[in-house]
Amino acid sequence: MMVYSENHRKSFDETTISGDMYQVLSEQGELFSSLDGKIDDSLMLHMYEKMLLVRLFDRKSVNLQRQGRMGTYAPFEGQEASQVGSALALSPGDWMFPTYRDHAAAIVHGQDLYRIFLYWMGHVEGSICPEGKRIMPPCVPIATQMVHAVGTAWASKRKGEKTASIAYFGDGATSEGDFHEALNFAGVFKTPTIFFCQNNGYAISVPFEKQSASKTIAQRAAAYDIPGIRVDGNDIFAVYLTVKEAVERGLRGEGPTLIEAITFRYGAHTTADDPKKYRDQDAISQEWREKRDPLARLQKLLQKKGIWNEKLEEQWLAQMNEQIDLHLEKAERYPKADPVGMFEHVYAVMPWNIREQQEECRSFFKKDVKIS
Amino acid sequence: MMVYSENHRKSFDETTISGDMYQVLSEQGELFSSLDGKIDDSLMLHMYEKMLLVRLFDRKSVNLQRQGRMGTYAPFEGQEASQVGSALALSPGDWMFPTYRDHAAAIVHGQDLYRIFLYWMGHVEGSICPEGKRIMPPCVPIATQMVHAVGTAWASKRKGEKTASIAYFGDGATSEGDFHEALNFAGVFKTPTIFFCQNNGYAISVPFEKQSASKTIAQRAAAYDIPGIRVDGNDIFAVYLTVKEAVERGLRGEGPTLIEAITFRYGAHTTADDPKKYRDQDAISQEWREKRDPLARLQKLLQKKGIWNEKLEEQWLAQMNEQIDLHLEKAERYPKADPVGMFEHVYAVMPWNIREQQEECRSFFKKDVKIS
Amino acid sequence: MSRKLTMIQAITEAMDQMLAQDPRVMLLGEDIGINGGVFRATEGLVEKYGPERVVDTPLAEAGIIGSAIGLAMNGMIPVVEIQFLAFIYPGFEQIVSHAARMRYRTRGQFEVPMVIRTPYGAGIRGPELHSESVETYFAHTPGLKVVAPSNPYDAKGLLIAAMEDRDPVLFLEPTKLYRAFKEDVPEEIYRVPLGKAKVVSEGDDVTIFAWGAMLREAMHAAKKIEEEQGWKCEVIDLRTLYPLDRDTILSSVKKTGRAIIVHEAHRTAGLGAEIVSLINDEALIYLKAPVKRVTGFDIPVPQFSVEDAYLPTVERVQRGIVETLSF
Amino acid sequence: MSRKLTMIQAITEAMDQMLAQDPRVMLLGEDIGINGGVFRATEGLVEKYGPERVVDTPLAEAGIIGSAIGLAMNGMIPVVEIQFLAFIYPGFEQIVSHAARMRYRTRGQFEVPMVIRTPYGAGIRGPELHSESVETYFAHTPGLKVVAPSNPYDAKGLLIAAMEDRDPVLFLEPTKLYRAFKEDVPEEIYRVPLGKAKVVSEGDDVTIFAWGAMLREAMHAAKKIEEEQGWKCEVIDLRTLYPLDRDTILSSVKKTGRAIIVHEAHRTAGLGAEIVSLINDEALIYLKAPVKRVTGFDIPVPQFSVEDAYLPTVERVQRGIVETLSF
Ligand SMILES: Cc1ncc(C[n+]2csc(CCOP(=O)(O)OP(=O)(O)O)c2C)c(N)n1
Ligand SMILES: Cc1ncc(C[n+]2csc(CCOP(=O)(O)OP(=O)(O)O)c2C)c(N)n1
Ligand SMILES: [Mg+2]
Ligand SMILES: [Mg+2]
């Protein structure tokens, strides 16, 4: 396992190094090292189930967009191990700061599927998470949520709560100033923050070689004297163990960790994007699917272990599709957005100008406001 | 010499390592390595003269502020080797981006002393540099000029000009997002930019330990796969040679260099600051003065070489004081600021609103506008 | 010779022709190379002019705008694309504290002739922060010029004028209009001067001021008002938002005595307030009714299911006209 | 009990008492610890409450404001000091795209109760970018509140109210007034409500609106006008710049029929324009003369040798009053 910062080498075990990233589960579904006491069979099955669910959800979403039932959508297929593995390593009370692409992580951490549909249907209520959860709305301005995750972790620490914060971001995000400021702040205040980068090789069309002269993202951790780890982002065990250890370190008061998970989005940046414009989409995407798919890899292991078979899969698929459809129904049956509601929650108490404008809007409401 | 990035180790010679920074001239005025073919006696004398001049200038400025003849001023005494050494390594056409504290660098690169007086006297004309020079106005918002120095260097490169750009900044500046973005851009576009950090240990009152968990600034270069060098910023030879090599690298098309020059400001952050509030000012400042003063160190060498003596120094002092006084006179005799002039140069061609406001102002001008 | 082009085609053509004509011109932005920009404004340009002149930058707006400032100071004419207006904020300091001030600070010794192009405005069902209309921030910043075309012809002519201008220009492209319609656009290089508004249709009863995507709502409302009530509206496209074309604004209001301003931006401290104030300053005695602001509301631009309710609609403009005329 | 305090002392006391009373309160900023802040607003506080609650941060405004957002969402009440208003720009995106929107975005599920304090305005012979007055940027940003006290009493009461407010508040402290005068300030904790302007002196002939450091110029001018011409000015201190106290604004103008707005900020698209517009909207028929804006000019705040000419002076305000009254 390649660790880019000295003081970290001790805490992570160096079970396996493949290439320059930490791997546990080989592409052929072999374990490089024993998982005894770390990941048991039921957790493995759970991991697989969750990856399956979110993959179905993702495909459904892309289809809904194509059918005009949803707005632009940012698919994550291919990145399931990174998102599911990292989210499973969290405790329920941990703060999660996802981007527009991290719905799998949000779902695993407890977000309702229909909320995510609502979000992409353009509903104002699409960013709410279940009561008591700390799943932030998908962050749109790149890298800006990283500093929030420093703040929430800092507050947890001050309150003496054993709660971590995780910020999701992409390879492109590492070029923004906020990336730098977040890592530096977290390093200085030793906040229990996990900076989880899914390096899928592209920021929309821009490959990482154009994003930076640096070869890896993990190596940036050294600039802040914090640990930086590179993991195979399609190996859910590697991701899970790495994040778990980072959370533990954080909660022991040892500060933040930067994790670079190497992965790939099979599809487009968003449904508005055409990846053929900037990469040999069919070939490269097929190569990742065939060689490194996060689900296939785990499936092989589960099959060898005798805890997975086609029938089980079919049962799951049926159940999951039903679950997704129920959520979709809920989202599509969701009350039409009431324009008058858009004036709420700008302030804790509505000031006069917004109140009057709400009335102004209400007076038009029945006649001409088109609601989608 | 400590170099923080692999690919750089070859190009800088590793003459001397003292502590963890590059040194050539010891604190006792001994050379760690021969300067033959690099720095001859006349250049050494020139270096000393320039350091002497700027020190006198700096002290004069502090006094002027105390006497109420100038506004707040940011002194640099103690940092002469860093500023003079780096500026001497430049060619006349190179672009310089100084901060509010880098007047020594600006003077060496050709800025007129009276302009700097004018600047701190609050004159609108205090930021102009001599015709044909590329000395930018003192940059006030921290770290923001670093990206400009990427841009100017990039333009030079595109035009095929052998011209470098140097950005001056402090240790505190390394926490800003612009630092990160500048280094990353320069790395990607391989611009001939020298990022010259004077690490004087403090950002106003905040010591570097609070600024970052990282131990050095030079190590940050690795995050961008560019060379990062740490030099003794009170050793003018080390600074000069390092910057010279960085310029050459840049002009060979090999991209930017990050240089961390370890130094210390003897005085206050600005004349409005009281360093006793945050550090044991007398003791620490005396220690630096006694042990590591950039002028004293070079003086010892020159004396040993027999090219310096008290008499020469006195001659210089007299000449320099005269020169400074002439410039001061020029600045103090400078026409009183004409308020009506402040409307010029907002745009290439004055728009109607500014023109009318200028008239409005003019109509008050004789009676009530107090000009300082 | 002219052909029918969409606004985005007109914009691409302006850049294409200026790249061809002036070696100092460079384009910088995220995904503007092989991808042609998220709205395809730079489609085909990297193939024609190479990656040195049509540059895919790292994802960092302060870096883009800041290095463009350096490029501009050293002889280039950078044209920056910011993917959406709200993503300009990381570069806000570079614009406000540097691009807008370098000439002033150096008494004209150094200047920053650059253009920052960015799509702005709502109406395309974009996600959060993809629909902002915060021109006020920039119109309150001396040293900048701010431009917002409402049609393909102006878009090309204004963009060329902006690229030739010696001051930094923020060029706001109404996203909703990129492909909304085609219009005759001359093949050759031409300029639409900055700082000049355009009387789009003449009338005596009331003046409607609008820009960008709102111009069409204004025109539409004016037409309906004429059909339904017989009132004749004078519609004025401001085109340049800073500096404002006060003469055109005032002479119309002095004629009609009534005015409406339509903008997508929030009402409070929106640019509409400045227009009201200019009228107050010089034409108060001509006013037969309060100047009416029909604007976006004082709330964040909401999620797209209700964005149509956020935006001024033809009906809202119409009601504004009726109120003003029956005051 | 009350004693005479300067504005800066009143501000320090507000923070001191809130730190003592509420463990959620934290101060964050550059040099606010042992150094007590560049203006000494936090003098003595780190000694009293420790470096965990009075935190010297790295030099990075997006980092400060962004992490304060996280702190606020997770139960703290961060009070951020930005060294000078112009240095808020690196954190502009955090304010505009996050602090101001978190409640909206989550339909009230998460909120950001934080205060950003910063000195603003000219008149202290500061270097470039130390004298800005760009309140418009923030008053055009729904989700934020903007406050600017003009005296020690209000400063303490408004700051306490801001710290207790559940929305993010930008708290603008007029640098020039920090130590300009002392005033009775009660010892105990008290609030001056946000959103309420104050009629500082009553009059029938013309209303003068001002805030921050300009209030004194307004008062001064009003006094001279009364002495010299016998006209009585009503002077109103807006105190909160967003949301504006429209009722107080309008009822005064309805009474006097004449109004002047005095602000340091640039005229074009300054907050004065919004006040003109509010008057236009609801009180046009009461107006006996155009509303007059006496403001900073549409140029960058210049170097300090001419800053007095940039700022509205008593004489400029006076002339404005005379013009308005003799219209
Ligand atoms: C500040 C900002 N600039 C630009 C954008 C437009 N944008 C949205 S996603 C994206 C690429 C992000 O790439 P990466 O960080 O690698 O994440 P990925 O999409 O690959 O998951 C860009 C440029 C934005 N949302 N915010
Ligand atoms: C963006 C910004 N934030 C804050 C300041 C206020 N300020 C001026 S100098 C300074 C400290 C700079 O420290 P450093 O970079 O180490 O440079 P030094 O003053 O030591 O030369 C600060 C915080 C500023 N000028 N710009
Ligand atoms: Mg990516
Ligand atoms: Mg320093």
CSV table of N, CA, C and O in Angstrom, one decimal, chain D residues 56-120:
chain,number,residue,atom,x,y,z
D,56,ASP,N,-6.9,32.0,16.2
D,56,ASP,CA,-6.0,32.5,15.1
D,56,ASP,C,-6.1,31.5,13.9
D,56,ASP,O,-5.6,30.4,14.1
D,57,THR,N,-6.6,31.9,12.8
D,57,THR,CA,-6.7,31.0,11.7
D,57,THR,C,-5.5,31.2,10.7
D,57,THR,O,-4.9,32.2,10.7
D,58,PRO,N,-5.3,30.2,9.8
D,58,PRO,CA,-4.4,30.5,8.7
D,58,PRO,C,-5.0,31.6,7.8
D,58,PRO,O,-6.2,32.0,8.0
D,59,LEU,N,-4.1,32.2,7.0
D,59,LEU,CA,-4.5,33.3,6.2
D,59,LEU,C,-5.2,32.9,4.9
D,59,LEU,O,-4.6,32.7,3.9
D,60,ALA,N,-6.5,32.7,5.1
D,60,ALA,CA,-7.3,32.1,3.9
D,60,ALA,C,-8.7,32.4,4.2
D,60,ALA,O,-9.4,31.6,5.0
D,61,GLU,N,-9.3,33.3,3.5
D,61,GLU,CA,-10.7,33.8,3.9
D,61,GLU,C,-11.7,32.7,3.5
D,61,GLU,O,-12.8,32.6,4.2
D,62,ALA,N,-11.5,32.0,2.4
D,62,ALA,CA,-12.5,31.0,2.0
D,62,ALA,C,-12.5,29.9,3.1
D,62,ALA,O,-13.5,29.4,3.5
D,63,GLY,N,-11.3,29.6,3.5
D,63,GLY,CA,-11.1,28.6,4.6
D,63,GLY,C,-11.8,29.1,5.9
D,63,GLY,O,-12.5,28.3,6.5
D,64,ILE,N,-11.6,30.3,6.2
D,64,ILE,CA,-12.2,30.8,7.5
D,64,ILE,C,-13.8,30.8,7.4
D,64,ILE,O,-14.5,30.2,8.2
D,65,ILE,N,-14.3,31.4,6.3
D,65,ILE,CA,-15.7,31.5,6.2
D,65,ILE,C,-16.3,30.2,5.9
D,65,ILE,O,-17.4,29.8,6.5
D,66,GLY,N,-15.7,29.4,5.1
D,66,GLY,CA,-16.2,28.1,4.8
D,66,GLY,C,-16.2,27.1,6.0
D,66,GLY,O,-17.2,26.4,6.3
D,67,SER,N,-15.2,27.2,6.8
D,67,SER,CA,-15.2,26.3,8.0
D,67,SER,C,-16.1,26.8,9.0
D,67,SER,O,-16.8,26.1,9.7
D,68,ALA,N,-16.3,28.2,9.0
D,68,ALA,CA,-17.3,28.7,10.0
D,68,ALA,C,-18.7,28.3,9.6
D,68,ALA,O,-19.6,28.1,10.4
D,69,ILE,N,-18.9,28.1,8.3
D,69,ILE,CA,-20.3,27.6,7.8
D,69,ILE,C,-20.5,26.2,8.4
D,69,ILE,O,-21.5,25.9,9.0
D,70,GLY,N,-19.5,25.4,8.3
D,70,GLY,CA,-19.6,24.0,8.9
D,70,GLY,C,-19.8,24.1,10.4
D,70,GLY,O,-20.6,23.4,10.9
D,71,LEU,N,-19.0,24.9,11.0
D,71,LEU,CA,-19.2,25.1,12.5
D,71,LEU,C,-20.6,25.5,12.9
D,71,LEU,O,-21.2,24.9,13.8
D,72,ALA,N,-21.1,26.4,12.1
D,72,ALA,CA,-22.5,26.9,12.4
D,72,ALA,C,-23.5,25.9,12.1
D,72,ALA,O,-24.4,25.7,12.9
D,73,MET,N,-23.3,25.1,11.1
D,73,MET,CA,-24.3,24.0,10.8
D,73,MET,C,-24.3,23.0,11.9
D,73,MET,O,-25.3,22.3,12.1
D,74,ASN,N,-23.2,22.8,12.5
D,74,ASN,CA,-23.0,21.8,13.5
D,74,ASN,C,-23.0,22.4,14.9
D,74,ASN,O,-22.3,21.9,15.8
D,75,GLY,N,-23.8,23.4,15.1
D,75,GLY,CA,-24.1,23.8,16.5
D,75,GLY,C,-23.3,25.0,17.1
D,75,GLY,O,-23.6,25.4,18.2
D,76,MET,N,-22.3,25.5,16.4
D,76,MET,CA,-21.5,26.6,17.0
D,76,MET,C,-22.2,27.9,16.5
D,76,MET,O,-22.9,27.9,15.6
D,77,ILE,N,-21.7,29.0,17.1
D,77,ILE,CA,-22.1,30.3,16.6
D,77,ILE,C,-20.7,31.0,16.3
D,77,ILE,O,-20.2,31.7,17.2
D,78,PRO,N,-20.2,30.8,15.1
D,78,PRO,CA,-19.0,31.4,14.8
D,78,PRO,C,-19.1,32.9,14.5
D,78,PRO,O,-20.0,33.3,13.8
D,79,VAL,N,-18.2,33.7,15.0
D,79,VAL,CA,-18.1,35.1,14.7
D,79,VAL,C,-16.7,35.3,14.0
D,79,VAL,O,-15.7,35.1,14.6
D,80,VAL,N,-16.8,35.6,12.7
D,80,VAL,CA,-15.6,35.6,11.9
D,80,VAL,C,-15.2,37.1,11.8
D,80,VAL,O,-16.0,38.0,11.6
D,81,GLU,N,-13.9,37.3,12.0
D,81,GLU,CA,-13.4,38.7,11.7
D,81,GLU,C,-12.6,38.6,10.3
D,81,GLU,O,-11.7,37.8,10.2
D,82,ILE,N,-13.0,39.4,9.4
D,82,ILE,CA,-12.2,39.6,8.2
D,82,ILE,C,-11.5,40.9,8.3
D,82,ILE,O,-12.0,41.9,8.8
D,83,GLN,N,-10.2,40.9,8.0
D,83,GLN,CA,-9.3,42.0,8.4
D,83,GLN,C,-9.8,43.4,7.8
D,83,GLN,O,-9.8,44.4,8.5
D,84,PHE,N,-10.1,43.4,6.6
D,84,PHE,CA,-10.7,44.6,5.9
D,84,PHE,C,-11.7,44.1,4.9
D,84,PHE,O,-11.6,43.0,4.4
D,85,LEU,N,-12.7,44.9,4.7
D,85,LEU,CA,-13.8,44.4,3.8
D,85,LEU,C,-13.4,43.8,2.5
D,85,LEU,O,-13.9,42.8,2.0
D,86,ALA,N,-12.4,44.4,1.9
D,86,ALA,CA,-11.9,44.0,0.5
D,86,ALA,C,-11.3,42.6,0.6
D,86,ALA,O,-11.2,41.9,-0.4
D,87,PHE,N,-10.9,42.2,1.8
D,87,PHE,CA,-10.3,40.8,1.9
D,87,PHE,C,-11.3,39.7,2.1
D,87,PHE,O,-11.0,38.6,2.3
D,88,ILE,N,-12.6,40.1,2.0
D,88,ILE,CA,-13.7,39.1,2.1
D,88,ILE,C,-13.8,38.4,0.7
D,88,ILE,O,-14.4,37.4,0.6
D,89,TYR,N,-13.3,39.1,-0.3
D,89,TYR,CA,-13.5,38.5,-1.7
D,89,TYR,C,-13.1,37.1,-1.9
D,89,TYR,O,-13.8,36.3,-2.5
D,90,PRO,N,-12.0,36.6,-1.3
D,90,PRO,CA,-11.6,35.2,-1.5
D,90,PRO,C,-12.7,34.3,-0.9
D,90,PRO,O,-12.9,33.2,-1.3
D,91,GLY,N,-13.5,34.8,0.1
D,91,GLY,CA,-14.6,34.0,0.7
D,91,GLY,C,-15.9,34.4,0.1
D,91,GLY,O,-17.0,33.9,0.6
D,92,PHE,N,-15.9,35.1,-1.0
D,92,PHE,CA,-17.2,35.6,-1.6
D,92,PHE,C,-18.1,34.4,-2.0
D,92,PHE,O,-19.3,34.4,-1.7
D,93,GLU,N,-17.5,33.4,-2.6
D,93,GLU,CA,-18.3,32.3,-3.0
D,93,GLU,C,-18.9,31.6,-1.8
D,93,GLU,O,-20.1,31.1,-1.8
D,94,GLN,N,-18.1,31.4,-0.8
D,94,GLN,CA,-18.7,30.8,0.4
D,94,GLN,C,-19.9,31.5,1.0
D,94,GLN,O,-20.8,30.9,1.5
D,95,ILE,N,-19.8,32.8,0.9
D,95,ILE,CA,-20.9,33.6,1.5
D,95,ILE,C,-22.1,33.5,0.6
D,95,ILE,O,-23.2,33.2,1.0
D,96,VAL,N,-21.9,33.8,-0.7
D,96,VAL,CA,-23.0,33.9,-1.6
D,96,VAL,C,-23.6,32.6,-2.0
D,96,VAL,O,-24.9,32.4,-2.0
D,97,SER,N,-22.8,31.6,-2.2
D,97,SER,CA,-23.3,30.3,-2.7
D,97,SER,C,-23.6,29.4,-1.5
D,97,SER,O,-24.3,28.4,-1.8
D,98,HIS,N,-23.1,29.6,-0.4
D,98,HIS,CA,-23.4,28.7,0.7
D,98,HIS,C,-24.0,29.3,2.0
D,98,HIS,O,-25.1,29.0,2.3
D,99,ALA,N,-23.3,30.3,2.6
D,99,ALA,CA,-23.9,30.8,3.9
D,99,ALA,C,-25.3,31.3,3.6
D,99,ALA,O,-26.2,31.0,4.4
D,100,ALA,N,-25.5,32.0,2.5
D,100,ALA,CA,-26.7,32.7,2.2
D,100,ALA,C,-27.8,31.7,1.7
D,100,ALA,O,-29.0,32.1,1.6
D,101,ARG,N,-27.4,30.5,1.4
D,101,ARG,CA,-28.3,29.6,0.8
D,101,ARG,C,-28.6,28.3,1.5
D,101,ARG,O,-29.4,27.5,1.0
D,102,MET,N,-27.9,28.0,2.5
D,102,MET,CA,-28.0,26.7,3.1
D,102,MET,C,-29.4,26.4,3.7
D,102,MET,O,-29.9,25.3,3.5
D,103,ARG,N,-30.0,27.4,4.3
D,103,ARG,CA,-31.3,27.3,4.8
D,103,ARG,C,-32.3,27.0,3.7
D,103,ARG,O,-33.1,26.1,3.7
D,104,TYR,N,-32.1,27.8,2.6
D,104,TYR,CA,-33.1,27.7,1.5
D,104,TYR,C,-33.0,26.4,0.8
D,104,TYR,O,-33.9,25.7,0.5
D,105,ARG,N,-31.7,26.0,0.6
D,105,ARG,CA,-31.4,24.8,-0.1
D,105,ARG,C,-32.0,23.5,0.6
D,105,ARG,O,-32.4,22.6,0.0
D,106,THR,N,-32.0,23.6,1.9
D,106,THR,CA,-32.4,22.4,2.7
D,106,THR,C,-33.8,22.7,3.3
D,106,THR,O,-34.2,22.0,4.2
D,107,ARG,N,-34.5,23.6,2.8
D,107,ARG,CA,-35.9,23.9,3.3
D,107,ARG,C,-35.9,24.1,4.8
D,107,ARG,O,-36.7,23.5,5.5
D,108,GLY,N,-34.9,24.7,5.3
D,108,GLY,CA,-34.8,25.0,6.7
D,108,GLY,C,-34.2,23.9,7.6
D,108,GLY,O,-34.2,24.0,8.8
D,109,GLN,N,-33.8,22.8,7.0
D,109,GLN,CA,-33.3,21.7,7.7
D,109,GLN,C,-31.9,22.1,8.4
D,109,GLN,O,-31.6,21.7,9.5
D,110,PHE,N,-31.1,22.8,7.6
D,110,PHE,CA,-29.8,23.2,8.2
D,110,PHE,C,-29.8,24.8,8.1
D,110,PHE,O,-30.3,25.3,7.1
D,111,GLU,N,-29.2,25.4,9.1
D,111,GLU,CA,-29.1,26.8,9.0
D,111,GLU,C,-27.6,27.2,9.4
D,111,GLU,O,-26.9,26.4,9.9
D,112,VAL,N,-27.3,28.5,9.1
D,112,VAL,CA,-26.0,28.9,9.3
D,112,VAL,C,-26.0,30.2,10.1
D,112,VAL,O,-25.8,31.3,9.6
D,113,PRO,N,-26.2,30.1,11.4
D,113,PRO,CA,-26.2,31.3,12.2
D,113,PRO,C,-24.8,31.8,12.5
D,113,PRO,O,-24.1,31.3,13.4
D,114,MET,N,-24.3,32.6,11.7
D,114,MET,CA,-22.9,33.1,11.9
D,114,MET,C,-22.9,34.6,11.6
D,114,MET,O,-23.7,35.2,11.0
D,115,VAL,N,-21.8,35.2,12.2
D,115,VAL,CA,-21.6,36.7,11.9
D,115,VAL,C,-20.3,36.9,11.3
D,115,VAL,O,-19.3,36.2,11.7
D,116,ILE,N,-20.2,37.7,10.3
D,116,ILE,CA,-19.0,38.1,9.7
D,116,ILE,C,-18.8,39.5,10.0
D,116,ILE,O,-19.5,40.4,9.5
D,117,ARG,N,-17.8,39.8,10.8
D,117,ARG,CA,-17.5,41.2,11.2
D,117,ARG,C,-16.4,41.7,10.3
D,117,ARG,O,-15.4,41.0,10.1
D,118,THR,N,-16.5,42.9,9.9
D,118,THR,CA,-15.3,43.4,9.2
D,118,THR,C,-15.3,45.0,9.2
D,118,THR,O,-16.4,45.6,9.0
D,119,PRO,N,-14.2,45.6,9.4
D,119,PRO,CA,-14.1,47.0,9.2
D,119,PRO,C,-14.3,47.4,7.8
D,119,PRO,O,-14.0,46.7,6.9
D,120,TYR,N,-15.0,48.5,7.6
D,120,TYR,CA,-15.2,49.0,6.2
D,120,TYR,C,-15.2,50.5,6.2
D,120,TYR,O,-15.3,51.2,7.2
